[in-house]
Coordinates of C-alpha atoms in Angstrom, one line a residue:
M1 CA -17.7 -14.4 -29.2
S2 CA -19.6 -17.8 -29.9
H3 CA -23.5 -17.6 -29.1
D4 CA -23.7 -21.7 -28.4
L5 CA -22.3 -21.0 -24.8
P6 CA -24.2 -22.9 -22.2
E7 CA -26.0 -20.2 -19.8
K8 CA -23.9 -21.4 -16.9
T9 CA -20.8 -20.7 -18.1
R10 CA -22.5 -17.5 -19.2
E11 CA -23.5 -16.7 -15.3
I12 CA -20.2 -17.4 -14.4
F13 CA -19.3 -15.0 -16.9
G14 CA -21.6 -12.7 -14.7
K15 CA -19.9 -13.0 -11.8
K16 CA -16.2 -13.3 -13.1
P17 CA -16.6 -11.0 -16.3
Y18 CA -12.9 -11.5 -17.2
L19 CA -13.1 -15.0 -18.0
S20 CA -15.6 -14.2 -21.0
L21 CA -12.2 -12.6 -22.6
Y22 CA -10.7 -15.9 -23.2
F23 CA -14.1 -17.3 -25.4
Q24 CA -13.6 -14.5 -27.8
N25 CA -11.8 -15.3 -30.6
P26 CA -11.7 -19.1 -30.5
P27 CA -9.5 -20.8 -32.8
T28 CA -10.1 -22.0 -36.2
E29 CA -7.2 -24.2 -36.4
M30 CA -7.1 -27.8 -34.8
L31 CA -6.0 -27.2 -31.7
E32 CA -2.1 -28.3 -30.4
F33 CA -4.5 -29.7 -26.7
R34 CA -6.2 -32.2 -26.6
L35 CA -7.6 -33.9 -23.6
E36 CA -6.3 -38.1 -23.7
A37 CA -7.7 -41.0 -21.7
A38 CA -5.3 -42.0 -20.0
K39 CA -4.3 -46.1 -19.5
N40 CA -5.8 -46.5 -15.7
Q41 CA -9.7 -46.4 -16.8
N42 CA -11.9 -43.0 -16.0
E43 CA -8.9 -40.8 -15.4
F44 CA -7.2 -38.6 -18.4
F45 CA -4.1 -36.2 -19.5
L46 CA -3.9 -33.1 -21.0
S47 CA -1.0 -33.3 -24.3
K48 CA 0.3 -30.1 -26.4
K49 CA 1.3 -31.6 -29.9
G50 CA 1.7 -35.3 -28.8
R51 CA 3.8 -34.8 -25.9
A52 CA 1.8 -35.9 -22.5
L53 CA 1.6 -33.2 -20.2
A54 CA 0.9 -35.6 -17.2
S55 CA 1.2 -39.5 -16.4
A56 CA -0.3 -41.2 -19.5
V57 CA -0.9 -43.6 -17.0
A58 CA -1.5 -42.9 -13.5
P59 CA -2.4 -39.1 -13.5
L60 CA -5.2 -38.5 -11.1
T61 CA -2.4 -40.8 -8.8
Q62 CA 0.2 -38.7 -9.5
A63 CA -2.1 -35.8 -8.5
K64 CA -2.4 -37.3 -5.3
R65 CA 0.8 -38.3 -4.4
Q66 CA 1.4 -34.5 -5.2
M67 CA -1.2 -33.0 -2.6
D68 CA 0.6 -35.6 -0.2
S69 CA 3.4 -33.8 -0.5
V70 CA 1.7 -30.4 0.3
S71 CA -0.3 -29.2 3.9
I72 CA -2.5 -26.8 2.7
Q73 CA -4.4 -24.6 5.4
S74 CA -7.6 -22.9 5.4
T75 CA -6.1 -19.8 5.2
D76 CA -3.6 -20.1 2.7
L77 CA -4.3 -19.0 -0.8
V78 CA -3.0 -22.1 -3.4
A79 CA -1.7 -21.7 -6.5
I80 CA -1.4 -24.5 -9.5
L81 CA 1.2 -23.5 -12.2
G82 CA 0.5 -25.5 -14.9
L83 CA -2.7 -27.0 -15.9
G84 CA -1.6 -30.0 -18.2
N85 CA -2.9 -32.7 -15.1
P86 CA -6.8 -31.9 -15.3
H87 CA -6.9 -34.1 -12.1
L88 CA -4.6 -32.4 -10.2
I89 CA -7.0 -28.9 -10.2
R90 CA -10.1 -31.4 -9.0
E91 CA -8.0 -32.3 -5.9
V92 CA -7.1 -29.2 -4.8
E93 CA -10.4 -28.0 -5.1
S94 CA -11.5 -30.8 -3.2
K95 CA -9.7 -29.5 -0.3
L96 CA -10.1 -26.5 -0.1
E97 CA -12.9 -24.7 2.0
P98 CA -15.6 -22.4 1.0
G99 CA -14.0 -19.0 -0.4
Q100 CA -10.8 -19.9 0.1
I101 CA -8.1 -18.6 -2.9
L102 CA -7.4 -20.3 -6.0
L103 CA -5.2 -19.5 -9.2
L104 CA -5.0 -21.3 -11.9
I105 CA -2.3 -20.3 -13.9
D106 CA -1.5 -21.6 -17.4
K107 CA 1.3 -20.1 -20.2
D108 CA -1.5 -21.4 -23.4
R109 CA -4.6 -20.0 -23.7
D110 CA -5.9 -22.3 -26.0
L111 CA -6.1 -25.5 -23.5
L112 CA -9.1 -23.6 -22.3
F113 CA -10.9 -25.4 -24.8
P114 CA -10.8 -28.8 -24.3
L115 CA -10.5 -28.6 -20.4
W116 CA -13.3 -26.1 -19.8
E117 CA -16.7 -28.2 -20.2
E118 CA -15.9 -30.8 -17.4
W119 CA -12.8 -29.3 -15.8
L120 CA -12.6 -26.0 -15.4
E121 CA -16.1 -24.7 -15.7
P122 CA -17.2 -26.7 -12.6
V123 CA -14.1 -25.0 -10.7
M124 CA -14.7 -21.2 -11.7
E125 CA -18.6 -21.6 -10.8
V126 CA -17.4 -21.5 -6.9
P127 CA -16.6 -18.0 -5.3
G128 CA -12.7 -17.4 -4.7
R129 CA -11.1 -19.8 -7.9
H130 CA -10.1 -17.5 -11.1
L131 CA -8.3 -18.6 -14.2
F132 CA -5.5 -16.8 -15.8
L133 CA -4.3 -17.8 -18.8
G134 CA -1.7 -16.1 -21.5
E135 CA 0.7 -14.0 -20.5
N136 CA -1.6 -11.3 -21.6
S137 CA -3.5 -12.2 -18.8
L138 CA -1.2 -11.9 -16.0
S139 CA -1.6 -7.4 -15.7
L140 CA -4.8 -9.7 -14.6
L141 CA -3.6 -11.6 -11.8
W142 CA -1.2 -8.9 -10.8
N143 CA -4.4 -6.1 -10.1
Y144 CA -6.0 -9.3 -8.5
L145 CA -3.6 -10.3 -5.9
E146 CA -2.5 -6.4 -5.5
S147 CA -6.2 -5.4 -4.7
L148 CA -7.1 -8.8 -2.6
P149 CA -7.6 -8.7 0.7
V150 CA -5.2 -10.3 3.0
E151 CA -7.0 -11.1 6.7
R152 CA -7.5 -14.6 5.4
V153 CA -4.9 -14.8 3.9
S154 CA -1.7 -16.3 6.2
G155 CA 0.3 -18.2 3.8
I156 CA 1.3 -19.0 -0.3
R157 CA 1.1 -22.8 -0.9
I158 CA 1.9 -23.5 -4.9
L159 CA 1.6 -26.5 -6.9
R160 CA 3.6 -27.2 -10.5
N161 CA 2.7 -29.5 -12.9
A162 CA 5.6 -30.7 -13.5
A163 CA 5.1 -31.1 -17.5
S164 CA 3.9 -28.4 -17.9
V165 CA 6.3 -26.6 -16.3
S166 CA 9.2 -28.0 -17.9
L167 CA 8.2 -26.6 -21.4
E168 CA 8.4 -22.9 -20.4
E169 CA 10.5 -22.8 -17.3
M170 CA 11.3 -19.0 -17.5
F171 CA 8.1 -18.1 -17.4
Y172 CA 6.8 -20.7 -14.9
A173 CA 9.8 -19.4 -12.9
E174 CA 9.2 -15.3 -12.8
T175 CA 5.2 -15.9 -12.4
D176 CA 6.1 -18.0 -9.2
I177 CA 8.8 -14.9 -7.8
R178 CA 6.0 -12.3 -8.7
L179 CA 3.1 -14.3 -6.7
R180 CA 5.2 -14.6 -3.8
K181 CA 7.0 -11.1 -3.8
I182 CA 3.1 -9.4 -3.9
L183 CA 2.1 -11.9 -1.6
S184 CA 4.4 -10.8 0.7
S185 CA 4.5 -7.3 0.2
K186 CA 1.2 -7.6 1.2
M187 CA 1.3 -9.4 4.3
S188 CA 4.1 -7.0 4.9
D189 CA 1.6 -4.1 4.0
L190 CA -1.2 -6.2 6.6
L191 CA 1.1 -6.4 9.4
T192 CA 1.5 -2.4 9.4
K193 CA -1.9 -1.7 9.0
F194 CA -1.8 -3.8 12.2
E195 CA 0.3 -2.1 14.1
F196 CA -0.7 1.5 13.0
E197 CA -4.7 1.1 11.9
R198 CA -6.2 1.8 15.1
I199 CA -3.4 5.1 15.3
W200 CA -4.9 6.4 12.1
V201 CA -7.9 6.3 12.7
R202 CA -8.2 7.9 16.2
N203 CA -5.6 10.9 14.2
S204 CA -8.0 10.9 11.5
L205 CA -10.9 11.7 13.9
V206 CA -9.6 14.1 16.1
N207 CA -8.1 16.1 13.1
T208 CA -11.5 16.4 11.7
A209 CA -13.0 17.5 14.9
N210 CA -10.0 20.0 15.2
F211 CA -10.8 20.9 11.6
L212 CA -11.5 24.1 12.9
S213 CA -9.8 24.8 15.7
P214 CA -6.2 26.7 16.0
P215 CA -3.8 27.4 16.2
S216 CA -3.3 27.1 12.4
P217 CA -6.3 27.7 9.8
K218 CA -6.8 24.6 7.7
T219 CA -8.2 23.8 4.1
K220 CA -7.7 21.0 1.9
I221 CA -5.5 20.0 -0.9
E222 CA -8.5 19.3 -3.5
S223 CA -7.8 23.0 -3.6
L224 CA -5.1 23.2 -4.3
K225 CA -4.7 20.5 -7.5
E226 CA -3.7 21.1 -10.5
K227 CA -2.5 24.9 -9.6
F228 CA 0.9 24.4 -9.9
N229 CA 0.7 23.6 -14.2
G230 CA 4.4 23.7 -15.5
T231 CA 6.0 25.3 -12.5
P232 CA 9.2 23.1 -11.7
S233 CA 9.7 21.5 -8.2
L234 CA 12.3 20.6 -5.4
L235 CA 10.8 18.0 -3.4
V236 CA 13.9 18.3 -0.8
S237 CA 15.1 14.9 1.8
A238 CA 17.1 14.5 4.2
G239 CA 20.3 12.0 2.5
P240 CA 23.9 12.5 3.6
N241 CA 23.9 14.2 0.6
L242 CA 21.8 17.4 1.4
R243 CA 24.4 19.2 3.4
R244 CA 26.2 19.0 0.1
Q245 CA 23.1 20.9 -2.7
C246 CA 22.5 23.9 0.4
E247 CA 24.3 26.4 -1.6
W248 CA 22.8 24.9 -5.2
I249 CA 19.9 25.2 -3.6
K250 CA 19.9 28.9 -3.1
S251 CA 21.2 29.4 -6.2
I252 CA 17.9 28.6 -7.9
R253 CA 15.6 28.9 -5.8
D254 CA 13.5 31.3 -7.8
K255 CA 13.3 29.2 -10.2
V256 CA 11.5 25.8 -7.9
F257 CA 8.6 25.3 -5.7
V258 CA 10.4 23.8 -2.8
M259 CA 8.4 21.2 -0.7
S260 CA 10.7 19.4 2.2
C261 CA 10.0 16.3 3.5
D262 CA 9.8 17.2 7.8
T263 CA 13.1 15.4 8.4
S264 CA 14.9 18.0 6.0
L265 CA 13.4 21.0 7.4
K266 CA 15.8 21.5 9.8
V267 CA 18.8 21.7 7.4
L268 CA 17.7 23.9 5.2
L269 CA 16.4 26.6 7.7
K270 CA 20.1 26.5 9.0
Y271 CA 21.1 27.6 5.8
G272 CA 18.7 30.1 5.6
I273 CA 16.2 28.1 2.9
I274 CA 12.3 28.7 4.1
P275 CA 10.4 26.1 2.1
D276 CA 7.0 26.8 0.3
G277 CA 6.0 23.9 2.4
V278 CA 6.5 21.0 4.2
M279 CA 5.4 17.7 4.3
T280 CA 4.6 15.4 7.5
L281 CA 3.2 11.7 7.3
D282 CA 3.7 10.3 10.3
A283 CA 0.9 9.7 12.7
Q284 CA 3.1 8.9 16.1
T285 CA 4.1 11.7 18.5
H286 CA 7.7 11.6 17.8
S287 CA 7.7 13.9 14.5
V288 CA 7.7 16.7 16.5
F289 CA 10.9 17.0 17.0
H290 CA 11.5 17.7 13.6
F291 CA 9.4 21.2 13.9
L292 CA 10.6 21.9 17.7
G293 CA 12.8 25.3 18.0
E294 CA 12.0 26.6 14.6
D295 CA 10.0 29.3 13.3
T296 CA 7.2 27.5 11.1
S297 CA 5.0 29.8 11.1
P298 CA 5.9 31.6 8.0
I299 CA 5.4 27.9 6.0
P300 CA 2.2 25.9 5.4
L301 CA 2.2 22.3 6.6
F302 CA 1.0 20.0 4.5
A303 CA -0.6 17.2 6.6
D304 CA -1.8 13.5 6.0
L305 CA -5.2 13.6 7.8
V306 CA -3.6 10.7 10.1
S307 CA -0.4 13.1 11.2
S308 CA -0.4 13.5 15.2
P309 CA -2.9 15.5 16.4
P310 CA -0.5 17.3 18.9
I311 CA 2.0 18.8 15.6
L312 CA -1.2 20.5 14.8
R313 CA -2.5 21.3 18.0
N314 CA 0.9 22.9 19.7
L315 CA 3.1 24.0 16.5
K316 CA 2.2 27.7 14.9
F317 CA 2.4 26.5 10.7
K318 CA 1.0 29.2 7.8
S319 CA -1.8 27.2 7.0
V320 CA -2.4 23.4 7.6
V321 CA -3.3 21.8 4.4
H322 CA -5.2 18.1 4.6
S323 CA -4.8 15.1 2.4
I324 CA -5.6 11.7 2.4
T325 CA -3.6 8.5 1.3
A326 CA -5.7 6.7 -1.3
K327 CA -4.3 4.0 -3.8
Y328 CA -6.3 2.9 -6.9
L329 CA -6.1 -0.5 -8.0
V330 CA -7.9 -2.8 -10.8
D331 CA -9.3 -5.4 -9.5
A332 CA -9.9 -9.3 -11.7
S333 CA -13.1 -7.8 -12.8
G334 CA -11.5 -4.7 -14.3
E335 CA -13.6 -2.7 -11.8
L336 CA -11.1 0.6 -10.7
K337 CA -11.0 0.2 -7.2
R338 CA -10.3 3.3 -4.5
E339 CA -8.5 1.9 -0.9
A340 CA -8.2 5.1 1.4
T341 CA -6.4 5.3 4.5
A342 CA -8.8 4.1 8.1
G343 CA -10.9 6.5 9.2
S344 CA -10.7 9.0 5.8
S345 CA -14.6 8.0 5.0
S346 CA -15.9 9.9 8.4
A347 CA -13.1 12.5 7.7
E348 CA -15.3 13.1 4.1
S349 CA -18.4 12.8 5.9
L350 CA -18.0 16.1 7.4
L351 CA -14.7 18.0 5.5
G352 CA -16.1 16.9 1.9
P353 CA -13.7 15.5 -0.8
I354 CA -10.4 16.2 0.9
G355 CA -7.8 15.3 -1.7
D356 CA -6.3 11.8 -2.4
V357 CA -2.6 11.8 -2.3
Q358 CA -0.4 8.1 -3.6
S359 CA 2.1 7.0 -1.2
G360 CA 5.4 4.3 -1.4
G361 CA 5.5 4.4 2.4
S362 CA 7.7 7.2 3.6
V363 CA 7.3 11.3 3.2
A364 CA 9.1 11.6 0.5
T365 CA 6.9 9.0 -1.6
T366 CA 4.0 11.2 -0.6
A367 CA 5.1 14.2 -1.4
F368 CA 6.2 13.4 -4.6
D369 CA 3.0 12.1 -6.0
L370 CA 1.6 15.8 -4.1
L371 CA 3.6 17.5 -6.1
R372 CA 2.3 15.5 -9.0
S373 CA -1.8 16.6 -7.8
L374 CA -0.2 20.2 -7.6
G375 CA 0.8 20.1 -11.7
C376 CA 4.1 20.8 -10.8
K377 CA 6.9 19.4 -14.0
P378 CA 9.6 18.6 -14.0
C379 CA 10.4 17.7 -10.3
F380 CA 14.1 17.6 -8.7
L381 CA 14.7 15.6 -6.8
V382 CA 17.4 16.4 -4.0
G383 CA 19.1 15.0 -0.6
Q384 CA 17.4 11.2 -2.3
D385 CA 20.0 9.0 -1.8
L386 CA 18.1 6.5 -0.4
A387 CA 21.3 4.6 0.5
Y388 CA 24.0 4.8 3.3
S389 CA 26.3 7.1 1.4
G390 CA 29.8 7.2 3.7
R391 CA 27.5 4.9 5.8
E392 CA 25.7 7.9 6.5
I393 CA 22.4 7.7 7.9
H394 CA 20.9 11.2 7.4
S395 CA 22.2 14.5 6.9
T396 CA 24.2 16.3 9.3
G397 CA 21.5 19.2 10.6
T398 CA 18.3 16.4 11.2
H399 CA 16.8 15.9 14.5
H400 CA 18.1 12.2 14.3
N401 CA 21.9 14.2 14.2
E402 CA 21.0 16.8 16.7
K403 CA 20.4 14.0 19.1
W404 CA 23.4 11.5 18.4
L405 CA 25.2 14.4 19.2
T406 CA 24.3 14.3 22.8
L407 CA 25.2 10.8 22.8
L408 CA 29.1 11.2 22.1
S409 CA 31.5 10.4 24.1
R410 CA 35.7 9.2 24.2
K411 CA 33.9 5.7 23.7
M412 CA 31.2 6.7 21.2
S413 CA 31.9 8.4 18.2
L414 CA 29.2 9.3 15.3
E415 CA 30.9 6.6 13.1
K416 CA 30.3 4.4 15.8
I417 CA 26.9 5.3 16.0
N418 CA 25.7 5.3 12.2
E419 CA 27.8 1.6 12.4
A420 CA 25.2 0.5 14.6
V421 CA 22.5 1.8 13.1
V422 CA 23.3 0.5 9.9
R423 CA 24.5 -3.2 10.9
K424 CA 20.6 -3.5 12.5
R425 CA 19.2 -3.5 9.0
D426 CA 18.7 -5.6 5.9
T427 CA 21.6 -4.2 3.9
R428 CA 22.2 -5.1 0.1
Y429 CA 24.7 -2.7 -2.6
V430 CA 22.8 -1.2 -5.3
P431 CA 24.2 0.8 -8.3
S432 CA 25.8 4.2 -7.7
V433 CA 24.6 7.3 -9.5
T434 CA 28.6 7.6 -9.1
G435 CA 28.9 4.3 -11.7
G436 CA 30.0 2.1 -8.7
E437 CA 27.7 0.6 -6.1
V438 CA 26.6 2.0 -3.0
L439 CA 25.1 0.0 0.2
T440 CA 21.5 0.7 0.9
D441 CA 19.2 -1.6 3.1
Y442 CA 15.3 -3.1 2.4
V443 CA 12.9 -0.2 3.3
L444 CA 15.7 2.1 1.5
D445 CA 15.3 -0.1 -1.7
L446 CA 11.5 -0.7 -1.4
Y447 CA 11.1 3.1 -1.9
R448 CA 14.1 3.4 -4.6
H449 CA 11.5 1.1 -6.5
W450 CA 8.6 3.2 -5.7
F451 CA 10.6 6.2 -7.4
E452 CA 11.8 4.1 -10.4
E453 CA 7.9 2.5 -11.0
S454 CA 6.2 6.1 -10.7
S455 CA 8.7 8.1 -12.8
K456 CA 8.2 5.5 -15.6
S457 CA 4.4 6.9 -15.5
L458 CA 4.6 10.4 -15.7
D459 CA 4.5 13.0 -18.7
F460 CA 7.2 15.1 -17.5
P461 CA 10.9 14.1 -16.8
V462 CA 12.5 13.6 -12.5
Y463 CA 16.0 14.5 -12.0
N464 CA 18.1 13.1 -9.1
V465 CA 19.6 15.6 -8.2
N466 CA 23.0 13.9 -6.2
T467 CA 26.2 13.4 -6.5
Q468 CA 26.7 10.2 -4.3
G469 CA 23.1 7.6 -3.3
A470 CA 21.4 5.0 -5.3
K471 CA 21.0 5.7 -8.8
I472 CA 16.9 5.6 -9.7
E473 CA 16.1 4.2 -12.8
N474 CA 13.8 6.1 -15.2
A475 CA 14.9 9.7 -14.2
E476 CA 17.9 11.2 -14.7
N477 CA 20.9 11.6 -12.6
I478 CA 22.0 15.0 -13.0
G479 CA 24.7 16.7 -11.0
P480 CA 24.1 20.3 -9.5
E481 CA 25.9 21.9 -12.7
E482 CA 23.3 20.2 -15.1
A483 CA 20.1 20.7 -13.5
T484 CA 21.2 24.8 -13.3
Q485 CA 21.2 24.9 -17.0
I486 CA 18.0 23.1 -17.4
L487 CA 16.2 25.3 -14.5
K488 CA 17.8 28.7 -16.8
G489 CA 15.3 27.1 -19.5
F490 CA 12.2 28.2 -17.1
Q491 CA 10.7 32.2 -16.3
D492 CA 11.6 32.7 -12.1
H493 CA 8.0 32.0 -10.4
K494 CA 8.1 35.2 -8.8
Y495 CA 5.9 32.8 -5.5
F496 CA 2.8 33.5 -7.4
W497 CA 1.7 30.4 -5.0
K498 CA 1.7 33.6 -1.9
E499 CA -2.0 34.0 -3.5
F500 CA -3.6 30.7 -3.0
P501 CA -5.2 30.8 0.5
A502 CA -2.5 28.2 1.8
W503 CA -0.4 31.0 2.1
K504 CA -2.7 33.7 2.1
P505 CA -4.7 32.4 5.5
D506 CA -6.8 35.1 5.4
L507 CA -8.6 33.6 2.4
I508 CA -8.9 30.2 3.6
Q509 CA -13.3 29.7 2.8
E510 CA -14.0 26.4 3.9
T511 CA -17.5 24.9 3.5
L512 CA -18.0 21.6 5.4
V513 CA -20.7 19.0 5.2
G514 CA -21.6 19.6 8.6
S515 CA -20.6 20.9 12.2
P516 CA -16.7 19.8 13.7
T517 CA -18.7 20.4 17.6
E518 CA -21.9 18.3 16.3
F519 CA -19.1 16.0 14.4
K520 CA -17.3 15.2 17.8
K521 CA -20.9 15.1 19.9
E522 CA -22.5 12.3 17.5
L523 CA -18.7 10.3 18.2
L524 CA -18.5 10.3 21.5
E525 CA -22.2 9.1 22.3
T526 CA -21.2 6.5 19.6
I527 CA -18.2 5.6 21.3
D528 CA -20.5 6.1 24.8
T529 CA -23.0 3.5 23.3
I530 CA -21.0 0.6 22.6
K531 CA -18.4 0.9 25.5
N532 CA -22.2 1.1 28.0
E533 CA -23.6 -1.7 25.4
F534 CA -20.1 -4.1 25.8
S535 CA -19.5 -3.7 29.8
K536 CA -22.9 -5.3 30.5
P537 CA -22.0 -8.4 32.7
E538 CA -24.4 -10.5 30.4
K539 CA -22.8 -9.8 27.8
K540 CA -20.3 -12.5 28.4
E541 CA -23.2 -15.4 28.4
E542 CA -23.7 -14.8 24.1
A543 CA -21.9 -16.2 21.2
Y544 CA -18.4 -14.6 19.9
T545 CA -20.6 -14.4 16.4
D546 CA -23.7 -12.3 18.5
L547 CA -21.1 -10.3 19.8
L548 CA -20.0 -9.1 15.9
S549 CA -23.3 -8.9 14.5
L550 CA -24.5 -6.3 17.1
F551 CA -21.2 -4.3 17.1
R552 CA -21.5 -4.0 13.8
D553 CA -25.3 -2.6 14.3
T554 CA -24.4 -0.2 16.7
L555 CA -21.8 1.1 14.4
G556 CA -24.4 3.1 12.9
K557 CA -23.3 5.3 10.2
W558 CA -19.6 5.4 11.9
E559 CA -18.3 2.7 9.8
D560 CA -14.6 3.5 10.7
L561 CA -14.8 2.5 14.7
R562 CA -14.7 -1.1 12.7
Y563 CA -10.6 -0.6 12.5
L564 CA -10.2 0.2 16.4
I565 CA -10.6 -3.5 16.9
R566 CA -9.9 -5.2 13.5
K567 CA -6.6 -6.7 14.2
T568 CA -8.1 -8.9 16.9
E569 CA -11.2 -9.6 15.0
V570 CA -8.7 -11.1 12.3
Y571 CA -6.8 -12.9 15.2
I572 CA -10.0 -14.8 16.0
L573 CA -10.5 -15.2 12.5
R574 CA -7.3 -16.8 12.0
H575 CA -7.6 -19.1 14.8
K576 CA -11.0 -19.9 14.7
D577 CA -10.3 -23.3 15.3
K578 CA -7.2 -22.7 17.6
L579 CA -9.3 -20.4 20.4
D580 CA -12.5 -21.7 22.5
E581 CA -15.6 -20.0 22.8
E582 CA -15.0 -18.5 25.6
R583 CA -11.5 -16.9 24.9
K584 CA -13.1 -15.6 21.7
K585 CA -15.4 -13.4 23.7
Q586 CA -12.7 -12.4 26.0
L587 CA -10.0 -11.0 22.9
F588 CA -13.0 -9.1 21.5
L589 CA -15.1 -7.8 24.9
G590 CA -11.4 -6.2 26.2
A591 CA -10.4 -4.9 22.9
I592 CA -13.3 -2.7 22.4
L593 CA -13.6 -1.8 25.9
K594 CA -9.5 -1.1 25.5
E595 CA -9.6 1.1 22.0
F596 CA -12.5 2.8 22.8
T597 CA -12.3 3.9 25.7
G598 CA -8.6 5.5 24.6
L599 CA -10.3 7.2 21.8
R600 CA -12.6 8.8 23.5
R601 CA -9.8 10.4 26.2
K602 CA -8.3 11.6 22.7
L603 CA -11.0 13.5 21.4
L604 CA -11.8 15.1 24.8
A605 CA -8.1 15.7 25.1
G606 CA -7.7 17.1 21.5
D607 CA -5.2 15.2 20.0

């Protein structure tokens, strides 16, 4: 890197280190790009090999007309594709709020040098403005977007400099699609968080306070990581193909560690197959129906910390093995960032390291990553149809199927019920393991892509043992006979894990950072303090910003409690220009009293 860079540029590198990468190998030959004067005085455009990348007469007018055709809100993320018109950069930047996200993207890295000093450097000084040049920078862009908090973002506005885009149409088209897809996924995640975050926090705190409570002894997944090194695993899901594979599962039972999803447990037990563990993830109480009527006492339950407390409190398992859903992202500065489920910070303050598991949104994706963290390899998938094989939703024998059987009548068949469910979904056709196509839906297809991406990054094979259903790329799609031949190369496992504490609860000796009783007592005291403070009549006279500041100060070490009202807080933030002061305070105070009253009741009831 040149040592002649101005001090201002070096200061920007301190805040946005990735920018320094663009300066490491400055071109030694004459640049393809030149900043040229337009016919109109004090206006400029960029040219590449003599070809103008904006109007050579009035690039400023061109930029202003383009801006007039776009309505940019203060909560929009804005991206410019193609930087051939420097006036467009300046015009867009001038219309944005402080901290609003602006992404400047171009296929060519070398245009940095004629544009930097006058056009790019002033923009890069502003927080929230970022520059991505060249194909090699795209991984940084995707990492940045994946790690970007989107609470303040309500949409995306993409402006294209037509002359730049015409040079590399495929690059910019693919970038446009990926930008929108990631933002759409992030917004969907945010809506999911809004829907469930309060439940996650409540469940995590209740399960933490109940850690030493009966009926099932509890431990943490951290103690089991890499203990199964080299042992083949069988992940059982509840797809329509499962019932056809149960006899095969019995035949290879002594070769594999069997992990059942909660939805598939009843099917396995009906065939006399007792899995080595069962995974549950759902924070809602209706998950209990996957276990009701079954003897679960011989089976350890692998439960995310957000799992429904009544399941853990009312049903007997061999043990409960807790984990935390977390993902690791690399942000634009290159730093690794851990993003764990709301409520986990408070839990770890008492329980210590619990153990992270990544999830693609379903029980099966969580169980898959959990098996990887245990050290199991290779992994065989069964019942992972990820499609409506035979236009069925689930295998016969699941709770869903049992429920539908009660609805049968002369006019209502099982096929008709399945068909009604399918027609409500956003369906599509995808490649099948049989070579044709099979019907799936948007959500199942997301899970399929998750398995495909995860399988690609592993150092061991993944086998999809299925005679129907969707084909999973990067996994070997095979039948039961071929799977049996592969497993003949492995020794019988002799159930060695039954000597581990999760299967021998008398050996469980958890060392906690503190006392669950004290944890619950201090938490209840904080809840009561907040309720009392914000129910005072004089609070209605204070400004919303003062109330928000007071709330955050009152939380003390219980930072996770802020998630209880985050939906309201973000709603007020997004509609700050439409809501008057009184309405903001009314929403905020109402949310605090409602959510903290609910949490107090849950803690005292233990569920």
